[in-house]
Coordinates of N, CA, C and O and ligand atoms in Angstrom, one line a residue:
M806 N 21.0 81.5 -36.3 CA 19.9 81.9 -37.1 C 18.7 81.1 -36.7 O 18.7 79.9 -36.5
N807 N 17.6 81.7 -36.5 CA 16.3 81.1 -36.2 C 15.7 80.4 -37.4 O 15.8 80.9 -38.5
G808 N 15.1 79.3 -37.2 CA 14.5 78.6 -38.3 C 13.5 77.6 -37.8 O 13.1 77.6 -36.6
F809 N 13.1 76.7 -38.7 CA 12.2 75.6 -38.3 C 12.7 74.3 -38.8 O 13.5 74.2 -39.8
S810 N 12.4 73.2 -38.1 CA 12.7 71.9 -38.5 C 11.6 71.0 -38.2 O 10.7 71.2 -37.4
A811 N 11.5 69.9 -39.0 CA 10.5 68.9 -38.8 C 11.1 67.5 -39.0 O 11.7 67.3 -40.1
D812 N 10.9 66.7 -38.0 CA 11.5 65.3 -38.1 C 10.5 64.5 -38.9 O 9.3 64.2 -38.5
L813 N 10.9 64.0 -40.1 CA 9.9 63.3 -41.0 C 9.6 62.0 -40.4 O 8.6 61.3 -40.9
K814 N 10.3 61.5 -39.4 CA 10.0 60.2 -38.9 C 8.6 60.2 -38.3 O 7.8 59.2 -38.3
Q815 N 8.2 61.4 -37.8 CA 6.8 61.6 -37.3 C 5.8 61.9 -38.4 O 4.6 61.9 -38.1
V816 N 6.3 62.2 -39.6 CA 5.4 62.6 -40.6 C 5.1 61.5 -41.6 O 3.9 61.1 -41.8
C817 N 6.2 60.9 -42.2 CA 6.0 59.9 -43.2 C 6.9 58.7 -43.0 O 6.9 57.8 -43.8
G818 N 7.6 58.7 -41.8 CA 8.4 57.5 -41.4 C 9.8 57.6 -42.0 O 10.6 56.6 -41.7
C819 N 10.2 58.6 -42.7 CA 11.6 58.7 -43.2 C 12.5 59.2 -42.1 O 12.2 60.0 -41.3
N820 N 13.8 58.7 -42.2 CA 14.8 59.0 -41.2 C 15.5 60.3 -41.7 O 16.7 60.2 -42.1
W821 N 14.8 61.4 -41.7 CA 15.4 62.7 -42.2 C 14.6 63.8 -41.6 O 13.4 63.7 -41.3
A822 N 15.4 64.9 -41.3 CA 14.7 66.1 -40.8 C 14.8 67.2 -41.8 O 15.9 67.5 -42.4
V823 N 13.7 67.8 -42.1 CA 13.6 69.0 -43.0 C 13.9 70.2 -42.2 O 13.3 70.4 -41.1
V824 N 14.8 71.0 -42.6 CA 15.1 72.3 -42.0 C 14.9 73.4 -43.0 O 15.1 73.3 -44.2
G825 N 14.5 74.6 -42.4 CA 14.3 75.8 -43.3 C 14.3 77.0 -42.4 O 14.3 76.9 -41.2
S826 N 14.4 78.1 -43.1 CA 14.5 79.4 -42.4 C 13.1 79.9 -42.0 O 12.9 80.8 -41.2
S827 N 12.0 79.2 -42.5 CA 10.7 79.6 -42.1 C 9.8 78.3 -42.2 O 10.2 77.3 -42.8
A828 N 8.6 78.4 -41.6 CA 7.7 77.3 -41.6 C 7.3 77.0 -43.0 O 7.1 75.9 -43.4
D829 N 7.1 78.1 -43.8 CA 6.7 77.9 -45.2 C 7.8 77.1 -46.0 O 7.5 76.3 -46.9
E830 N 9.1 77.4 -45.7 CA 10.2 76.7 -46.4 C 10.2 75.3 -46.0 O 10.4 74.4 -46.9
V831 N 10.0 75.0 -44.8 CA 9.9 73.5 -44.3 C 8.8 72.8 -45.0 O 8.9 71.7 -45.5
T832 N 7.6 73.5 -45.1 CA 6.4 72.9 -45.7 C 6.7 72.7 -47.2 O 6.4 71.6 -47.7
S833 N 7.3 73.6 -47.9 CA 7.5 73.4 -49.3 C 8.6 72.3 -49.6 O 8.5 71.5 -50.5
K834 N 9.6 72.3 -48.7 CA 10.6 71.2 -48.9 C 10.0 69.8 -48.6 O 10.4 68.9 -49.3
T835 N 9.1 69.8 -47.7 CA 8.4 68.5 -47.4 C 7.5 68.1 -48.6 O 7.4 66.9 -48.9
K836 N 6.9 69.1 -49.2 CA 6.1 68.8 -50.4 C 7.0 68.2 -51.5 O 6.5 67.2 -52.2
V837 N 8.2 68.8 -51.7 CA 9.1 68.2 -52.7 C 9.5 66.8 -52.3 O 9.5 65.9 -53.2
H838 N 9.8 66.6 -51.1 CA 10.1 65.2 -50.6 C 9.0 64.2 -50.8 O 9.2 63.1 -51.3
A839 N 7.8 64.7 -50.5 CA 6.6 63.8 -50.6 C 6.4 63.4 -52.1 O 6.1 62.3 -52.4
K840 N 6.6 64.4 -53.0 CA 6.5 64.1 -54.4 C 7.5 63.2 -54.9 O 7.3 62.2 -55.6
E841 N 8.8 63.5 -54.6 CA 9.9 62.8 -55.2 C 10.1 61.4 -54.5 O 10.4 60.4 -55.2
T842 N 9.9 61.3 -53.2 CA 10.1 60.0 -52.5 C 8.9 59.2 -52.4 O 9.0 57.9 -52.5
H843 N 7.7 59.8 -52.2 CA 6.5 59.0 -52.0 C 5.5 59.1 -53.2 O 4.4 58.6 -53.1
H844 N 5.9 59.9 -54.2 CA 5.1 60.0 -55.4 C 3.7 60.6 -55.0 O 2.7 60.2 -55.6
M845 N 3.7 61.5 -54.1 CA 2.4 62.2 -53.7 C 2.4 63.5 -54.5 O 3.2 64.4 -54.2
D846 N 1.5 63.6 -55.5 CA 1.4 64.9 -56.2 C 0.9 66.0 -55.3 O 1.2 67.1 -55.5
E847 N 0.0 65.6 -54.4 CA -0.5 66.5 -53.4 C -0.3 65.9 -52.0 O -0.5 64.7 -51.8
V848 N 0.1 66.8 -51.0 CA 0.3 66.3 -49.7 C -1.1 66.0 -49.1 O -1.9 66.9 -49.0
P849 N -1.4 64.8 -48.6 CA -2.7 64.5 -48.0 C -2.9 65.3 -46.7 O -1.9 65.6 -46.0
A850 N -4.1 65.6 -46.3 CA -4.4 66.4 -45.1 C -3.8 65.7 -43.9 O -3.3 66.4 -43.0
E851 N -3.8 64.4 -43.9 CA -3.2 63.7 -42.7 C -1.7 64.0 -42.6 O -1.2 64.2 -41.5
I852 N -1.0 64.0 -43.7 CA 0.4 64.3 -43.7 C 0.7 65.7 -43.3 O 1.6 66.1 -42.5
A853 N -0.2 66.6 -43.8 CA 0.0 68.1 -43.5 C -0.2 68.3 -42.0 O 0.5 69.1 -41.4
A854 N -1.2 67.6 -41.4 CA -1.4 67.7 -40.0 C -0.3 67.2 -39.2 O 0.1 67.8 -38.2
K855 N 0.3 66.1 -39.6 CA 1.5 65.5 -38.9 C 2.7 66.4 -39.0 O 3.5 66.6 -38.1
L856 N 2.8 67.0 -40.2 CA 3.9 68.0 -40.4 C 3.8 69.2 -39.4 O 4.7 69.6 -38.8
H857 N 2.5 69.6 -39.3 CA 2.3 70.8 -38.4 C 2.7 70.4 -37.0 O 3.3 71.2 -36.3
D858 N 2.4 69.2 -36.6 CA 2.7 68.7 -35.2 C 4.2 68.5 -35.0 O 4.7 68.7 -33.9
A859 N 4.9 68.1 -36.1 CA 6.3 67.8 -36.0 C 7.2 69.1 -36.1 O 8.4 69.0 -35.8
M860 N 6.6 70.2 -36.6 CA 7.4 71.4 -36.8 C 7.8 72.0 -35.5 O 7.0 72.2 -34.6
R861 N 9.1 72.3 -35.4 CA 9.7 72.9 -34.2 C 10.6 74.1 -34.6 O 11.3 74.0 -35.6
P862 N 10.5 75.1 -33.8 CA 11.5 76.2 -34.1 C 12.9 75.8 -33.6 O 13.0 75.0 -32.7
T863 N 13.9 76.2 -34.4 CA 15.3 75.9 -34.0 C 16.0 77.2 -33.6 O 15.6 78.2 -34.1
M864 N 16.9 77.1 -32.8 CA 17.7 78.2 -32.3 C 19.0 78.3 -33.0 O 19.7 77.3 -33.2
Ligands
ZN1608 ZN1 9.2 60.5 -46.4

């Protein structure tokens, strides 16, 4: 199944990779992680840009 993943080590320094079936799913899972783990009610633009760079298609 094709999907997307993002290594959070490049995004917020966490040793965890977010995987999802779409880029939107990875983005929304990262938002939940940012809120629960980093207490970010909104994802800062800097983190969103790093997430965009870290996002990779998976085969
Ligand atoms: Zn994190």
